[in-house]
Tab-separated table of C-alpha atoms in Angstrom:
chain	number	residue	atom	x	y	z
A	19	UNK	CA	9.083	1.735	6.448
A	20	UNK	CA	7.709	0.913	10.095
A	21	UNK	CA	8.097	-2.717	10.684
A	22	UNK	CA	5.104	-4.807	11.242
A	23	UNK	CA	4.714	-7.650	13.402
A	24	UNK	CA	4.104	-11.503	12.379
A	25	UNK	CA	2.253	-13.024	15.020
A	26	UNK	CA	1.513	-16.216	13.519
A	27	UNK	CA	2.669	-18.172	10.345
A	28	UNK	CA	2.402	-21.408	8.947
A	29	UNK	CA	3.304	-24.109	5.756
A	30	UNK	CA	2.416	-27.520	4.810
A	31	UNK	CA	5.002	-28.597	1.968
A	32	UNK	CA	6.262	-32.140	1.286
A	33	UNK	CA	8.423	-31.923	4.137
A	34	UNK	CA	5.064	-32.529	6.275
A	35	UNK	CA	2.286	-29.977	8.076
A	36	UNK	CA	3.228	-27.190	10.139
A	37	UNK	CA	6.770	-25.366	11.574
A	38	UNK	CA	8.042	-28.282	13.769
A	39	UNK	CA	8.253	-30.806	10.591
A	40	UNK	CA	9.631	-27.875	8.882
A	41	UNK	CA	12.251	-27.519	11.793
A	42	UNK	CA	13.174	-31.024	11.749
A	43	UNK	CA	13.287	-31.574	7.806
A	44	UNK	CA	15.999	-28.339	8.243
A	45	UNK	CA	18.035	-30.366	11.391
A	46	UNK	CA	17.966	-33.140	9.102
A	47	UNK	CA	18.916	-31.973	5.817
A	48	UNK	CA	16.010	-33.850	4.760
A	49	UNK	CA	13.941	-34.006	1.329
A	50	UNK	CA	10.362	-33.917	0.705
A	51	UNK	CA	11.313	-35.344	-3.433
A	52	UNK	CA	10.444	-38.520	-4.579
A	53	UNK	CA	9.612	-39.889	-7.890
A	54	UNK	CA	6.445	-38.530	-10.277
A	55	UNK	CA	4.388	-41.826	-10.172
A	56	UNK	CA	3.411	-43.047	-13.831
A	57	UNK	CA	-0.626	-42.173	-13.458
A	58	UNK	CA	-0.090	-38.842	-12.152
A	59	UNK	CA	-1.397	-35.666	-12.709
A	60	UNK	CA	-2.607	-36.203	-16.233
A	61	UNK	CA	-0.006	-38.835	-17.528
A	62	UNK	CA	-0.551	-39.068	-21.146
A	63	UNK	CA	-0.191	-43.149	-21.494
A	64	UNK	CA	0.606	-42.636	-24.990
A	65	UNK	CA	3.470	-40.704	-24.509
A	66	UNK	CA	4.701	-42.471	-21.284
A	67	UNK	CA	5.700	-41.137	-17.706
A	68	UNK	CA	7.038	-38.324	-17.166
A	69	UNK	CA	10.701	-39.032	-15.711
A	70	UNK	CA	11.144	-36.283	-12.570
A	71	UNK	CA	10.872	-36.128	-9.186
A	72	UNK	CA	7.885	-33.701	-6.917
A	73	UNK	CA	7.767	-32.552	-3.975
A	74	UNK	CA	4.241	-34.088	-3.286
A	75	UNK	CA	2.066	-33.298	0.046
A	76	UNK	CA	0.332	-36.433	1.275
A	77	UNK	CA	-3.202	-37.086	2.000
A	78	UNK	CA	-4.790	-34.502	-0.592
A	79	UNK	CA	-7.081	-37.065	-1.871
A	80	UNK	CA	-9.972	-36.211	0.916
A	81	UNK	CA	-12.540	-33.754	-0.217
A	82	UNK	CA	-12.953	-30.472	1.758
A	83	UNK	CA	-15.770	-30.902	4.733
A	84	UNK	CA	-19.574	-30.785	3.243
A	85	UNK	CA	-19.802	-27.473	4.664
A	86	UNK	CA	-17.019	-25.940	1.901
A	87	UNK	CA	-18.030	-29.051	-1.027
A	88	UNK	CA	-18.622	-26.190	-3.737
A	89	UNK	CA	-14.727	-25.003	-3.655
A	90	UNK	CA	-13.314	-28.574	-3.638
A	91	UNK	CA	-10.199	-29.330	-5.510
A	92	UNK	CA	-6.880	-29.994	-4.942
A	93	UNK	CA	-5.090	-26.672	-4.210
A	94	UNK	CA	-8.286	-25.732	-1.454
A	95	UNK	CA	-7.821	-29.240	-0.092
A	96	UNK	CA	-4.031	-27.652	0.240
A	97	UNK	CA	-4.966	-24.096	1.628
A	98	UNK	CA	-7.430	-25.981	3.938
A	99	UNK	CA	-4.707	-27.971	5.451
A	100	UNK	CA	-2.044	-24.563	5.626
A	101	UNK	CA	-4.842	-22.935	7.454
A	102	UNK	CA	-5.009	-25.549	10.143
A	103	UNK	CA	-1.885	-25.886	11.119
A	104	UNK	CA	-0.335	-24.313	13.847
A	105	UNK	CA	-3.197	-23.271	14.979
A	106	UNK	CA	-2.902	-20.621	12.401
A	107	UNK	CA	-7.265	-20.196	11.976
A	108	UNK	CA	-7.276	-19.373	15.525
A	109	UNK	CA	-4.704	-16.585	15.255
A	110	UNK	CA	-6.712	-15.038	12.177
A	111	UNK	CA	-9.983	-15.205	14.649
A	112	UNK	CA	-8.211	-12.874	17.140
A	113	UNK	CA	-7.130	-10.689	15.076
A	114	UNK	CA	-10.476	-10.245	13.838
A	115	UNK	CA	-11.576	-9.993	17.777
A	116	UNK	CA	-9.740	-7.330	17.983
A	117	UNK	CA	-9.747	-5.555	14.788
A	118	UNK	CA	-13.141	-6.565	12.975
A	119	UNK	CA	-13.704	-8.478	10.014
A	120	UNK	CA	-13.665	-5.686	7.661
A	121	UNK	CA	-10.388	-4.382	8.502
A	122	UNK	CA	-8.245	-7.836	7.891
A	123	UNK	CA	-7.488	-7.686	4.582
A	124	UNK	CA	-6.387	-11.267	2.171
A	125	UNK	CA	-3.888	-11.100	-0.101
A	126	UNK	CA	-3.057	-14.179	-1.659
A	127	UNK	CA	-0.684	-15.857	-4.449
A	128	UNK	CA	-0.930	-18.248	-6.501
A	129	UNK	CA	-0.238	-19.466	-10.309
A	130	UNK	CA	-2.373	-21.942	-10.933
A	131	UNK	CA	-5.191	-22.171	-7.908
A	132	UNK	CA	-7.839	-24.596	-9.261
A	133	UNK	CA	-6.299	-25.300	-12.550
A	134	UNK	CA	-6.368	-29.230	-11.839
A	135	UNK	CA	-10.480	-29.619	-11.479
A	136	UNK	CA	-10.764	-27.586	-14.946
A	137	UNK	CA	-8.043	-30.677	-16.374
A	138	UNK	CA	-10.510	-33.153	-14.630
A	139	UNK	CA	-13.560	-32.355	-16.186
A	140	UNK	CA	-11.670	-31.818	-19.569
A	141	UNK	CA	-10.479	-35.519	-19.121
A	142	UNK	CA	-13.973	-36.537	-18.182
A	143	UNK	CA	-15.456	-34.618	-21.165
A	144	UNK	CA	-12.388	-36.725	-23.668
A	145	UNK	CA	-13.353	-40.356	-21.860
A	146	UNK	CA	-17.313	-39.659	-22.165
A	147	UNK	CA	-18.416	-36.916	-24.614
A	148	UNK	CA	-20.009	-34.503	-21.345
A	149	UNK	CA	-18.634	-32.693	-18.988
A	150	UNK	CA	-19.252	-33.971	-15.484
A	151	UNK	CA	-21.937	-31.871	-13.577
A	152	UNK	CA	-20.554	-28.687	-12.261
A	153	UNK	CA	-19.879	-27.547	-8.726
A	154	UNK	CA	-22.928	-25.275	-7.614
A	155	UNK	CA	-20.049	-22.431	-7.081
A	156	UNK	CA	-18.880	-21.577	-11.101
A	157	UNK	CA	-16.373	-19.512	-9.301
A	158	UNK	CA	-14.161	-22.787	-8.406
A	159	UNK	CA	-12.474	-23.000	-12.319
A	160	UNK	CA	-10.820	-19.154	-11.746
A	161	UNK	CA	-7.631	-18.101	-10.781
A	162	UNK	CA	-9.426	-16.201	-7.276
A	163	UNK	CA	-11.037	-19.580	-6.207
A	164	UNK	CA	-8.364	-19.512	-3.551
A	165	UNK	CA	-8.969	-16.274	-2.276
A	166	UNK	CA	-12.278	-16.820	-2.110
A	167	UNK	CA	-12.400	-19.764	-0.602
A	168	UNK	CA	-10.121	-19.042	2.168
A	169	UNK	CA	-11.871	-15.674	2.722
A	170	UNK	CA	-15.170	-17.578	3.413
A	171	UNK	CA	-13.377	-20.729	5.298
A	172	UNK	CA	-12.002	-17.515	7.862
A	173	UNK	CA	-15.224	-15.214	7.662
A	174	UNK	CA	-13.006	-11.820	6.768
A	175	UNK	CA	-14.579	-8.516	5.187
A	176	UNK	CA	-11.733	-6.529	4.360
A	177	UNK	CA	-9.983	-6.061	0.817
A	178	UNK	CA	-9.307	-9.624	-0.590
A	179	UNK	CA	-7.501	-10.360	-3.692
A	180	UNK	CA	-5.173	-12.600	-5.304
A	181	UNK	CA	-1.863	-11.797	-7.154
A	182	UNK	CA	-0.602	-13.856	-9.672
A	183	UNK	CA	3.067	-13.080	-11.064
A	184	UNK	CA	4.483	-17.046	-11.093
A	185	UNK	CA	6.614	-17.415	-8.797
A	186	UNK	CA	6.932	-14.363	-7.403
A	187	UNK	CA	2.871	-14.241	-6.935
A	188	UNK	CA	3.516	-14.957	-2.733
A	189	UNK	CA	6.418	-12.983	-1.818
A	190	UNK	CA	4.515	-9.994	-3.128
A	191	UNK	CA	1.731	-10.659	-1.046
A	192	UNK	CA	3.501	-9.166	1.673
A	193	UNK	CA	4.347	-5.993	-0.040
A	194	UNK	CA	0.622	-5.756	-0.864
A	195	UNK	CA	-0.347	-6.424	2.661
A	196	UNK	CA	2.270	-3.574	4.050
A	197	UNK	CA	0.919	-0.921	1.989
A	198	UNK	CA	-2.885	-1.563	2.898
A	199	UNK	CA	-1.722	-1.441	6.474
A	200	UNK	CA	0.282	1.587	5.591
A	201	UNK	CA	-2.331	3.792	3.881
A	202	UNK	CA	-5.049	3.045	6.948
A	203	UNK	CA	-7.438	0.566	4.847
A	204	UNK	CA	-7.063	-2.500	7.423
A	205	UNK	CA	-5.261	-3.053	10.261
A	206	UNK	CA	-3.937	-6.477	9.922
A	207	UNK	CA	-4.012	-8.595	6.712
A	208	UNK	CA	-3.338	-12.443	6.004
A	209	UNK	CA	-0.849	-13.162	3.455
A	210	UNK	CA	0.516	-16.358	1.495
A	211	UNK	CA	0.322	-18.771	-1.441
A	212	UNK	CA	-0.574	-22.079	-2.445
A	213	UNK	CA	0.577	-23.933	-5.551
A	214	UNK	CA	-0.766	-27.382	-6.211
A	215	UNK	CA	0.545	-30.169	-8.831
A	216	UNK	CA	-1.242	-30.234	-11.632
A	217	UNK	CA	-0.843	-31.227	-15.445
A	218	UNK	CA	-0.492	-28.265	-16.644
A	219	UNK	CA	2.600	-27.030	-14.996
A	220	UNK	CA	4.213	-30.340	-14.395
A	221	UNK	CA	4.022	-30.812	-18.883
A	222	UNK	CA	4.329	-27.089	-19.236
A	223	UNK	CA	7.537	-26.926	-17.441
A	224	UNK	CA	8.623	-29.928	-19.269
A	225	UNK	CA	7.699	-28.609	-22.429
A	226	UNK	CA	9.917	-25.746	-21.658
A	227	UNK	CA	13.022	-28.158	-20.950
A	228	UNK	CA	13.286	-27.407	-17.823
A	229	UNK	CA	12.334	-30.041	-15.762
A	230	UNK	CA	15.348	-32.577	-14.185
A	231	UNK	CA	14.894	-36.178	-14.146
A	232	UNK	CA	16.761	-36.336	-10.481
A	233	UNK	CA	16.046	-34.374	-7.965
A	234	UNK	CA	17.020	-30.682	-7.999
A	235	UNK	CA	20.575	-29.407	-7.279
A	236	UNK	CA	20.351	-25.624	-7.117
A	237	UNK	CA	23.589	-23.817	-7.970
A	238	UNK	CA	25.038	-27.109	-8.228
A	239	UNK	CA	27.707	-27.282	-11.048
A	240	UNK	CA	26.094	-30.376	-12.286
A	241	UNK	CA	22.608	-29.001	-11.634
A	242	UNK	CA	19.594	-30.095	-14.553
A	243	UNK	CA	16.388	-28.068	-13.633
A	244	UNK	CA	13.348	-27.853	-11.618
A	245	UNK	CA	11.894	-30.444	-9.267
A	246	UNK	CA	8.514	-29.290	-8.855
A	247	UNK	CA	6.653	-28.929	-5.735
A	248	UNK	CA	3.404	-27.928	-4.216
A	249	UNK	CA	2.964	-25.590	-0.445
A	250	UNK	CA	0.334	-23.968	1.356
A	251	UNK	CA	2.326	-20.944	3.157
A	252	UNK	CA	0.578	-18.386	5.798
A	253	UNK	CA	1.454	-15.292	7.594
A	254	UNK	CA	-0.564	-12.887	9.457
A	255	UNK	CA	0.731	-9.388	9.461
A	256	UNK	CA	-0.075	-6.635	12.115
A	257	UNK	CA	0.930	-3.126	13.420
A	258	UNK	CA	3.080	-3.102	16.614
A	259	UNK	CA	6.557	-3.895	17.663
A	260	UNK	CA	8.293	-6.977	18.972
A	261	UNK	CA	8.793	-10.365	17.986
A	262	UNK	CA	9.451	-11.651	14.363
A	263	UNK	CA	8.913	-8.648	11.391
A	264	UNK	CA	8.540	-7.794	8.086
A	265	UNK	CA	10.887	-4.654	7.573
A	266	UNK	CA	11.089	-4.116	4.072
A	267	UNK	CA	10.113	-4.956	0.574
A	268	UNK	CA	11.203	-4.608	-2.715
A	269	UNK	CA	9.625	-5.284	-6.200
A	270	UNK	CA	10.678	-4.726	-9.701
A	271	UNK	CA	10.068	-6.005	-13.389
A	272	UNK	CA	13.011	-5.830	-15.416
A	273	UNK	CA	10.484	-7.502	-18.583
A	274	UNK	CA	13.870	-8.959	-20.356
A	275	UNK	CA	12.086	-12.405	-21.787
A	276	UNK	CA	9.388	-14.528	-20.942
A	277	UNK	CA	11.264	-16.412	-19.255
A	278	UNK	CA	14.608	-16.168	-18.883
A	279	UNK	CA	16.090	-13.657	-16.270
A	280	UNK	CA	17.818	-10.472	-17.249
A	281	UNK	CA	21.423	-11.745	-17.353
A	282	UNK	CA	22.772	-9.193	-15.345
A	283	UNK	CA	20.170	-9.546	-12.857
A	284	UNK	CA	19.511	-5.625	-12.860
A	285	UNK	CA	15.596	-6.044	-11.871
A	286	UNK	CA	16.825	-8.806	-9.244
A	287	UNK	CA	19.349	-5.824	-8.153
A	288	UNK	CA	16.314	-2.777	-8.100
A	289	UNK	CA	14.414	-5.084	-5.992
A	290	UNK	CA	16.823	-5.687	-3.791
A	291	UNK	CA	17.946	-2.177	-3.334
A	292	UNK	CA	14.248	-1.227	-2.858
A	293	UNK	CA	13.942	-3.705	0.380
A	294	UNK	CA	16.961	-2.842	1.606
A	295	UNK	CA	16.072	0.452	1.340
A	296	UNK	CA	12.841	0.178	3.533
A	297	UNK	CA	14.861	-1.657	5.537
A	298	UNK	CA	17.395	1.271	6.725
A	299	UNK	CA	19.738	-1.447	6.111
A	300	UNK	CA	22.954	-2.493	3.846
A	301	UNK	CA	23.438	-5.643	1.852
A	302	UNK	CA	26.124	-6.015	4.908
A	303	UNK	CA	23.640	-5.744	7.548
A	304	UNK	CA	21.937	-9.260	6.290
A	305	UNK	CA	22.534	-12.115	8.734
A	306	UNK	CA	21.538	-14.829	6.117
A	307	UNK	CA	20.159	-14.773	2.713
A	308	UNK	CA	17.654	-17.203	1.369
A	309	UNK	CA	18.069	-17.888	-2.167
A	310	UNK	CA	15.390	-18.706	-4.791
A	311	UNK	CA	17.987	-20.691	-5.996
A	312	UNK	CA	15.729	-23.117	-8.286
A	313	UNK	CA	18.080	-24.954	-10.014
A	314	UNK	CA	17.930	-23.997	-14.056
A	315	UNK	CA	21.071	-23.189	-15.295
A	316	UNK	CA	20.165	-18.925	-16.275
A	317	UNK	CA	18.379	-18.017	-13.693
A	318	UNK	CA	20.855	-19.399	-10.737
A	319	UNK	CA	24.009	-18.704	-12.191
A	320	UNK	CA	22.724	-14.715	-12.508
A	321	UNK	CA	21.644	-14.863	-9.066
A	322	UNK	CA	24.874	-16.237	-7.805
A	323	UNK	CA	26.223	-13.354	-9.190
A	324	UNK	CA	24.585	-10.652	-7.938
A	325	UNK	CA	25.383	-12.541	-4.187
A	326	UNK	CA	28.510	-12.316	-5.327
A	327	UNK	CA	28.741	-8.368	-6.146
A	328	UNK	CA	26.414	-7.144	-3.497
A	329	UNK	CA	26.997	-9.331	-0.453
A	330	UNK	CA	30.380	-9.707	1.970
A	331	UNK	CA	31.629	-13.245	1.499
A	332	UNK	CA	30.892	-14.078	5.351
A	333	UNK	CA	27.270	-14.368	4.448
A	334	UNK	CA	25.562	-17.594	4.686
A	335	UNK	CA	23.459	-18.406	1.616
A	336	UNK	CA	21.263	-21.671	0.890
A	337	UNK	CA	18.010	-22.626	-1.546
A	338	UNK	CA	15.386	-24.792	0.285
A	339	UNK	CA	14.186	-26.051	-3.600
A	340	UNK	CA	16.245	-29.341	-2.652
A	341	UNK	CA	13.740	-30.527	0.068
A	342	UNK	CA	9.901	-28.961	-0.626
A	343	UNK	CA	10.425	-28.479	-4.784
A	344	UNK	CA	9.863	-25.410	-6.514
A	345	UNK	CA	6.720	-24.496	-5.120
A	346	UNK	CA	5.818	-21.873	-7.940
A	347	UNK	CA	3.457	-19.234	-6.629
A	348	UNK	CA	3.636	-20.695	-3.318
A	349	UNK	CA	7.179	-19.922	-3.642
A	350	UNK	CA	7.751	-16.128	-2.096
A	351	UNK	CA	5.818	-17.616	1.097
A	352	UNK	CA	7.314	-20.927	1.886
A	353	UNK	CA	10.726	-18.748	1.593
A	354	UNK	CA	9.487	-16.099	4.038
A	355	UNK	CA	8.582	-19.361	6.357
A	356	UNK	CA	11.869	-20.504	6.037
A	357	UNK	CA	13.128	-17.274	7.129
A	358	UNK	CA	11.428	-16.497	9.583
A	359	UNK	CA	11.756	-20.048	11.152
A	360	UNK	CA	15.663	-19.058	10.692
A	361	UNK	CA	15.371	-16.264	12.771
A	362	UNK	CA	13.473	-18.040	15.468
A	363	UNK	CA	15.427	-21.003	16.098
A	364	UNK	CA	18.867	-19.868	14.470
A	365	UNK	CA	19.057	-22.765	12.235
A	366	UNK	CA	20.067	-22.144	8.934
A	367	UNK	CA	18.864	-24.768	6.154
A	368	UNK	CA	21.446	-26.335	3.906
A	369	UNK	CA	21.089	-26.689	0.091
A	370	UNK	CA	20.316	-30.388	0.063
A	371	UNK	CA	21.256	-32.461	-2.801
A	372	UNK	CA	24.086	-30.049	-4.285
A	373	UNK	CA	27.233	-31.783	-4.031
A	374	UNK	CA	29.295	-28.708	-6.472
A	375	UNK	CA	28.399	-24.994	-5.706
A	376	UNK	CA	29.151	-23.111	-9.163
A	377	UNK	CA	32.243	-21.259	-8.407
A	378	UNK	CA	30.773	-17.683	-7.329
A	379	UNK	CA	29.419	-19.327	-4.341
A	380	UNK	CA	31.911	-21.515	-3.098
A	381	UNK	CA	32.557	-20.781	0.339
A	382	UNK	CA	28.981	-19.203	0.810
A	383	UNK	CA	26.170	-21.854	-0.138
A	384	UNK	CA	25.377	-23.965	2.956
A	385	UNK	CA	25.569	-27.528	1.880
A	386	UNK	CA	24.506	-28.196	5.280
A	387	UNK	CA	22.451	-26.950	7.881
A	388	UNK	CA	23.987	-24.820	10.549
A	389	UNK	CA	23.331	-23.315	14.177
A	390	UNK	CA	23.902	-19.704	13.509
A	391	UNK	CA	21.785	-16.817	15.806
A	392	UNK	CA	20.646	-14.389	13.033
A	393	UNK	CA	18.636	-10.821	13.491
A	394	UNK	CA	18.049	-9.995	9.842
A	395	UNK	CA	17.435	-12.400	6.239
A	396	UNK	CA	16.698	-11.876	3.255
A	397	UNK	CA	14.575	-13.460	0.941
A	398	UNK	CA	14.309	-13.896	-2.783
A	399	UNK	CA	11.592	-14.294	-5.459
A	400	UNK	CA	12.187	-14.201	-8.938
A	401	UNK	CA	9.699	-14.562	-11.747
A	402	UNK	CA	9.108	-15.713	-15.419
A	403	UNK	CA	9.073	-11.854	-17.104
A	404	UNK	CA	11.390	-10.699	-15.195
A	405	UNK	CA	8.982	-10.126	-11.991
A	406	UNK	CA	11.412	-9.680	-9.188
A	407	UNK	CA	10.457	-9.735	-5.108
A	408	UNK	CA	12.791	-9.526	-2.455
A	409	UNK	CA	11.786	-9.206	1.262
A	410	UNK	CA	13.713	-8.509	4.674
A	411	UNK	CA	12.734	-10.475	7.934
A	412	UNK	CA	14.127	-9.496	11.113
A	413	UNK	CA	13.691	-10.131	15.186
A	414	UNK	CA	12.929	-7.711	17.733
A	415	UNK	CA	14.922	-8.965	20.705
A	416	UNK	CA	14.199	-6.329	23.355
A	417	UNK	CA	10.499	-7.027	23.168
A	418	UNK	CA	10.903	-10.517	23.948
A	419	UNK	CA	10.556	-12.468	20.861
């Protein structure tokens, strides 16, 4: 597969807005988790808190500007802030400067986009009988509000849509985005996700007995579940050589259970094999390897194993679910944000709060962060029904990245 060039990329997360609080949560092996207040989200007070810990983005109580009032609710208040940073908006205008709006294409995941405002005006319709009165854009209770709304908010033409596989909805984004480059459709495309808290997936996942009441420990021996989180996560994707790059991508669906991973990770494996494969590269040929690493018993302790068979035990290896939560279908992008911040500053992220790496990664997992120069990572997404995403980031030195 021909590389293509990242020219811009972006996340807001609970670690704070934009790359350099990103950068400096990774120095500092610092968390974005704290404690799921009692009113949150949908509380039920009959049933009592709910005893976890999120990793919650500040400031999202401020509607959207007038001008984009008919898509307000909390995950565009999110995307609105993603696209901001970094001057990331800008970036998207060039491209369209020098490309045209109709051949960017938007290709966006997400698992729950607007869900939130639909749980408002439920709650509004159980306190007073009616619903409240309805946005004058019906599209805002869908799963494409997202997509739609950041399509308007950056004026592009081109193919937009949104894919939703749970958490592996954002990572393949960018395997959409590669082949509508690929095939001649567009010439540049702008990828990511955005997850917001919400009711649904805060009791869901609880429901599901999955959800720790401490903050996450991925691959920890002592590890309890999920911390949830909630990320906006940008890239913009071009033709051309130099700088940072997507070289390969890899997706699979093994379909073993709804939501526990195959146990011998064999759809984790195919998707692997498939980015590597696009790649030109070996599992040896990966500098550093960013785990999905989300802290459930099944699904960590198969994908320590298939580090375990596939990769030498020099690489490094670390789960950012510790300090920004398990962002869900913003998941697949934050991760390709963390890697590709790894391969522009060489700083590899620890896995904060794990104290106990399960045995098949002892000696691997970074506990802490570390100054490494890398040229190639990794990056995994794994789903609920087995839908499996891996990607491969890499830096082009000679053209001055």
């Amino acid at each position: 597969m021909p590389p293509l060039r990242i020219p811009a990329f972006t996340a807001v997360s609970a670690l704070g807005d934009g790359r350099a609080a990103m950068v400096d949560a990774i120095a500092q092996g610092r968390s974005g988790l704290r404690p799921l207040g009692p009113h949150d989200f949908g509380a039920n007070p009959m049933a009592g808190p709910l005893d976890t810990w999120v990793g919650r983005v500040a400031g999202l109580d401020q509607p959207l500007p007038a001008r984009w009032a008919h898509w307000d609710c909390r995950n565009n208040r999110l995307a609105w802030r993603g696209l901001q940073a970094d001057g990331f908006v800008d970036a998207v205008g060039a491209a369209v400067r020098r490309h045209s709006a109709g051949r960017v294409a938007l290709v966006l995941g997400s698992s729950t986009a607007s869900i939130g405002a639909t749980e408002d005006a439920y709650q509004a319709l159980d306190a007073t009988g009616v619903f409240p009165p309805q946005p004058d854009n019906p599209a805002l209770h869908t799963l494409h509000s997202l997509t739609g709304f950041v399509q308007e908010v950056l004026g592009l033409q081109g193919p937009a849509f949104t894919i939703s596989t749970a958490c592996s909805s954002s990572a393949k984004v960018f395997a959409a985005a590669e082949r509508l480059i690929r095939l001649g459709l567009v010439d540049a495309a702008v990828v990511g996700g955005v997850d917001s808290l919400c009711g649904s997936v805060l009791f869901g996942f609880h429901a599901l007995q999955l959800v720790s009441p401490d903050p996450c420990r991925p691959f920890d021996e002592a590890r309890q579940g999920i911390s949830i989180g909630e990320a906006a996560a940008f890239a913009l994707l071009e033709r051309g050589a130099g700088g940072l790059q997507l070289l390969g991508h890899g997706e699979s669906s093994d379909a073993h259970h709804l939501s526990a991973p195959d146990p011998d990770g064999a759809g984790a494996e195919a998707a692997l094999d498939q980015a590597l494969a696009r790649a030109g590269l070996s599992a040896g040929d990966i500098d550093y390897l960013h785990l999905h690493g989300t802290a459930t018993p099944k699904n960590d302790e198969v994908e320590a194993r298939l580090i375990d068979r596939r990769f030498p035990p020099h690489t490094p290896v670390s789960s950012t679910k510790g300090m920004t939560g398990h962002t869900l279908g913003a998941a697949g992008a934050l991760g390709a944000v963390f890697s590709l911040l790894a391969l522009e500053h060489g700083l590899l992220p620890g896995t904060v709060n794990t104290r106990a790496p399960e045995a098949g990664l002892q000696g691997r997992l970074l506990l802490a962060p570390r100054e490494q120069r890398v040229h190639t990572v990794a990056s995994h997404a794994f789903a609920f029904g087995g839908s499996n995403c891996v990607l491969v980031f890499g830096r082009d030195d000679g053209a001055g990245s």
